[in-house]
Protein backbone atom coordinates (compact mmCIF):
# COMPACT_ATOMS: atom_id res chain seq x y z
CA MET A 1 -53.01 85.18 -31.71
CA THR A 2 -53.14 83.89 -35.06
CA GLU A 3 -50.11 83.09 -37.61
CA ALA A 4 -50.72 86.09 -39.24
CA LYS A 5 -50.38 88.83 -36.32
CA ARG A 6 -46.99 87.04 -35.30
CA ALA A 7 -44.08 89.33 -35.07
CA PRO A 8 -41.05 88.94 -36.28
CA LEU A 9 -38.38 87.03 -34.51
CA PRO A 10 -35.25 89.24 -33.15
CA HIS A 11 -32.79 88.55 -35.98
CA ASP A 12 -35.15 89.19 -38.77
CA PHE A 13 -33.22 92.87 -38.64
CA HIS A 14 -29.73 91.64 -38.06
CA PRO A 15 -27.11 91.16 -40.89
CA ALA A 16 -27.15 87.34 -41.76
CA VAL A 17 -24.23 85.13 -39.89
CA PRO A 18 -23.90 81.39 -39.86
CA SER A 19 -25.70 79.50 -37.73
CA PHE A 20 -24.34 76.94 -35.50
CA THR A 21 -26.01 74.23 -33.21
CA VAL A 22 -27.75 74.68 -29.92
CA VAL A 23 -29.55 72.07 -27.87
CA SER A 24 -31.30 71.68 -24.39
CA GLU A 25 -32.47 69.22 -22.30
CA ASP A 26 -35.01 71.47 -21.09
CA VAL A 27 -36.38 73.22 -24.13
CA PRO A 28 -37.98 71.21 -26.69
CA GLY A 29 -37.22 73.04 -30.13
CA GLY A 30 -40.58 73.39 -31.51
CA GLY A 31 -42.41 71.98 -28.62
CA THR A 32 -44.08 73.59 -25.49
CA LEU A 33 -42.16 74.96 -22.18
CA ALA A 34 -41.72 73.33 -19.06
CA ASP A 35 -43.25 74.70 -15.94
CA ALA A 36 -39.82 75.07 -14.67
CA GLN A 37 -39.44 77.73 -17.49
CA VAL A 38 -42.63 79.37 -16.36
CA HIS A 39 -42.55 82.36 -14.29
CA ALA A 40 -44.82 81.46 -11.60
CA LYS A 41 -43.91 77.78 -11.91
CA GLY A 42 -39.78 77.80 -11.65
CA ASP A 43 -38.40 80.57 -13.61
CA THR A 44 -35.64 78.01 -13.72
CA SER A 45 -33.01 78.94 -16.26
CA PRO A 46 -32.98 76.17 -19.38
CA HIS A 47 -30.11 73.90 -19.73
CA LEU A 48 -28.06 74.72 -23.38
CA ARG A 49 -25.51 73.56 -24.87
CA TRP A 50 -23.86 74.20 -28.28
CA GLU A 51 -21.46 73.32 -30.98
CA GLY A 52 -20.49 74.48 -34.65
CA PHE A 53 -19.67 78.02 -33.83
CA PRO A 54 -17.04 79.71 -35.89
CA ALA A 55 -13.58 78.88 -34.95
CA GLU A 56 -12.50 83.03 -34.17
CA THR A 57 -15.17 83.26 -31.17
CA LYS A 58 -13.81 84.64 -28.39
CA SER A 59 -16.87 84.74 -26.11
CA PHE A 60 -20.74 83.83 -25.96
CA ALA A 61 -23.86 85.58 -25.11
CA VAL A 62 -27.56 84.09 -24.27
CA THR A 63 -30.77 85.79 -24.69
CA CYS A 64 -34.15 84.80 -24.24
CA PHE A 65 -36.75 86.89 -26.34
CA ASP A 66 -40.80 86.60 -26.24
CA PRO A 67 -41.47 88.56 -29.78
CA ASP A 68 -45.32 87.96 -29.07
CA ALA A 69 -45.58 89.97 -26.01
CA PRO A 70 -48.54 92.94 -25.93
CA THR A 71 -46.11 95.43 -25.60
CA GLY A 72 -45.20 96.54 -29.38
CA SER A 73 -41.46 95.92 -28.38
CA GLY A 74 -41.30 92.29 -27.17
CA PHE A 75 -40.07 91.22 -23.66
CA TRP A 76 -36.76 90.57 -22.76
CA HIS A 77 -36.33 87.01 -20.49
CA TRP A 78 -32.62 86.77 -20.22
CA VAL A 79 -29.54 88.42 -21.43
CA LEU A 80 -26.15 87.05 -20.45
CA PHE A 81 -23.02 87.85 -22.10
CA ASP A 82 -19.34 87.70 -21.89
CA ILE A 83 -19.64 83.78 -21.22
CA PRO A 84 -15.95 82.61 -22.23
CA ALA A 85 -15.11 80.76 -25.40
CA SER A 86 -14.49 78.03 -23.36
CA VAL A 87 -17.43 77.22 -22.22
CA THR A 88 -19.95 75.38 -24.41
CA GLY A 89 -23.10 75.10 -22.47
CA LEU A 90 -24.76 76.30 -19.27
CA PRO A 91 -26.60 73.63 -17.07
CA THR A 92 -30.26 73.88 -15.51
CA GLY A 93 -30.51 77.00 -13.40
CA ALA A 94 -27.42 78.27 -14.27
CA GLY A 95 -29.12 81.62 -14.54
CA THR A 96 -31.23 81.39 -11.55
CA GLY A 97 -31.20 81.84 -7.96
CA LYS A 98 -27.31 81.18 -6.78
CA PHE A 99 -26.19 80.81 -10.30
CA GLU A 100 -24.77 77.62 -9.69
CA GLY A 101 -22.75 76.32 -12.96
CA LEU A 102 -22.83 80.05 -14.30
CA PRO A 103 -19.30 80.65 -15.61
CA GLU A 104 -16.82 83.12 -14.02
CA GLY A 105 -17.12 86.37 -16.30
CA ALA A 106 -20.48 86.13 -17.15
CA VAL A 107 -22.42 89.08 -17.01
CA HIS A 108 -26.37 89.49 -16.54
CA ALA A 109 -28.23 92.31 -17.54
CA ARG A 110 -31.38 93.07 -16.40
CA ASN A 111 -34.27 91.46 -18.14
CA ASP A 112 -37.97 93.18 -18.75
CA TYR A 113 -38.68 91.96 -15.45
CA GLY A 114 -35.81 94.45 -13.85
CA SER A 115 -34.06 91.59 -12.52
CA LYS A 116 -30.24 90.31 -13.55
CA ASP A 117 -31.28 86.89 -14.04
CA PHE A 118 -33.91 84.56 -16.50
CA GLY A 119 -37.11 85.04 -16.09
CA GLY A 120 -39.60 82.54 -17.10
CA ALA A 121 -42.56 82.85 -19.49
CA ALA A 122 -45.65 84.60 -18.37
CA PRO A 123 -47.74 85.40 -21.34
CA PRO A 124 -51.41 86.92 -20.65
CA ALA A 125 -54.20 84.59 -20.20
CA GLY A 126 -56.11 83.91 -23.73
CA ASP A 127 -53.46 85.97 -25.42
CA GLY A 128 -52.80 82.60 -27.19
CA PRO A 129 -49.42 80.22 -28.01
CA HIS A 130 -45.91 82.84 -27.24
CA ARG A 131 -42.84 81.80 -28.92
CA TYR A 132 -40.11 81.98 -26.39
CA VAL A 133 -36.66 82.55 -28.45
CA PHE A 134 -33.53 80.99 -26.89
CA THR A 135 -30.29 82.35 -28.96
CA VAL A 136 -26.98 81.92 -28.06
CA TYR A 137 -24.28 84.37 -30.06
CA ALA A 138 -20.95 83.61 -30.72
CA VAL A 139 -18.97 87.37 -30.53
CA ASP A 140 -15.99 88.27 -31.74
CA GLN A 141 -14.96 90.00 -28.61
CA GLU A 142 -13.83 88.86 -25.00
CA LYS A 143 -15.83 91.56 -23.39
CA LEU A 144 -18.84 93.06 -25.47
CA GLY A 145 -18.37 96.14 -23.68
CA PRO A 146 -21.72 97.09 -21.63
CA ASP A 147 -21.88 96.29 -18.36
CA ALA A 148 -24.92 94.42 -15.82
CA ASP A 149 -26.64 98.13 -15.81
CA ALA A 150 -27.16 98.07 -19.70
CA SER A 151 -30.39 97.38 -21.08
CA PRO A 152 -31.19 94.79 -23.40
CA ALA A 153 -31.58 96.89 -26.13
CA ALA A 154 -28.08 97.93 -25.84
CA VAL A 155 -26.80 94.77 -25.39
CA GLY A 156 -28.75 93.64 -28.61
CA PHE A 157 -27.20 97.01 -30.24
CA ASN A 158 -24.22 95.54 -29.25
CA LEU A 159 -24.52 91.84 -30.17
CA ARG A 160 -25.70 93.69 -33.85
CA PHE A 161 -22.13 94.82 -34.66
CA HIS A 162 -20.38 91.82 -33.11
CA THR A 163 -22.33 88.46 -33.95
CA LEU A 164 -19.88 86.11 -36.02
CA GLY A 165 -22.89 83.12 -35.51
CA ARG A 166 -26.23 82.37 -34.21
CA ALA A 167 -27.81 79.34 -32.78
CA GLN A 168 -31.54 79.04 -31.42
CA LEU A 169 -34.08 77.22 -30.39
CA VAL A 170 -38.05 78.27 -30.17
CA ALA A 171 -40.51 77.05 -28.13
CA GLU A 172 -43.83 78.17 -27.07
CA TYR A 173 -46.20 78.58 -23.96
CA GLU A 174 -49.64 79.79 -23.35
CA ILE A 175 -51.99 80.65 -20.73
CA PRO A 176 -55.75 79.76 -21.61
CA ALA A 177 -58.26 82.05 -20.82
CA GLY A 178 -59.99 82.13 -17.60
CA SER A 179 -56.84 80.55 -16.19
């Protein structure tokens, strides 16, 4: 996939909001995803920690989106919301398996794999590098509104109108042709 063919990032069509900082011990911003965050090799949600968000934040949401998926609409790997405002990070694996470290009250909506958890990277072999956009949203409500049966689009619709600030990390992953 050449740079000219790359799809816009998911926030390119949303109103501008202040940015804040998100870091990860597992996702190298601008680097390559580790095997742990790959669908066939680990499916483990990454550590994330954030700071500098707006003082009026009442909750957070976390998503992972591949805008380069050959679907015409990208691919949602992770949709988590209603994270209490007192929580400023998630440990590795909080969105996977037994959800250890997932804050009480946080809600997983289904991802595009159809499961309510983190689903790792799985670009088609030979499709070139795909971007995986991990976003933390500062939200103006304690409860965003949708429930766990909501689609990623419904959650995104609500985030469009309730985001106070946004932080993101972007990493890439590709599977070479013939693999």
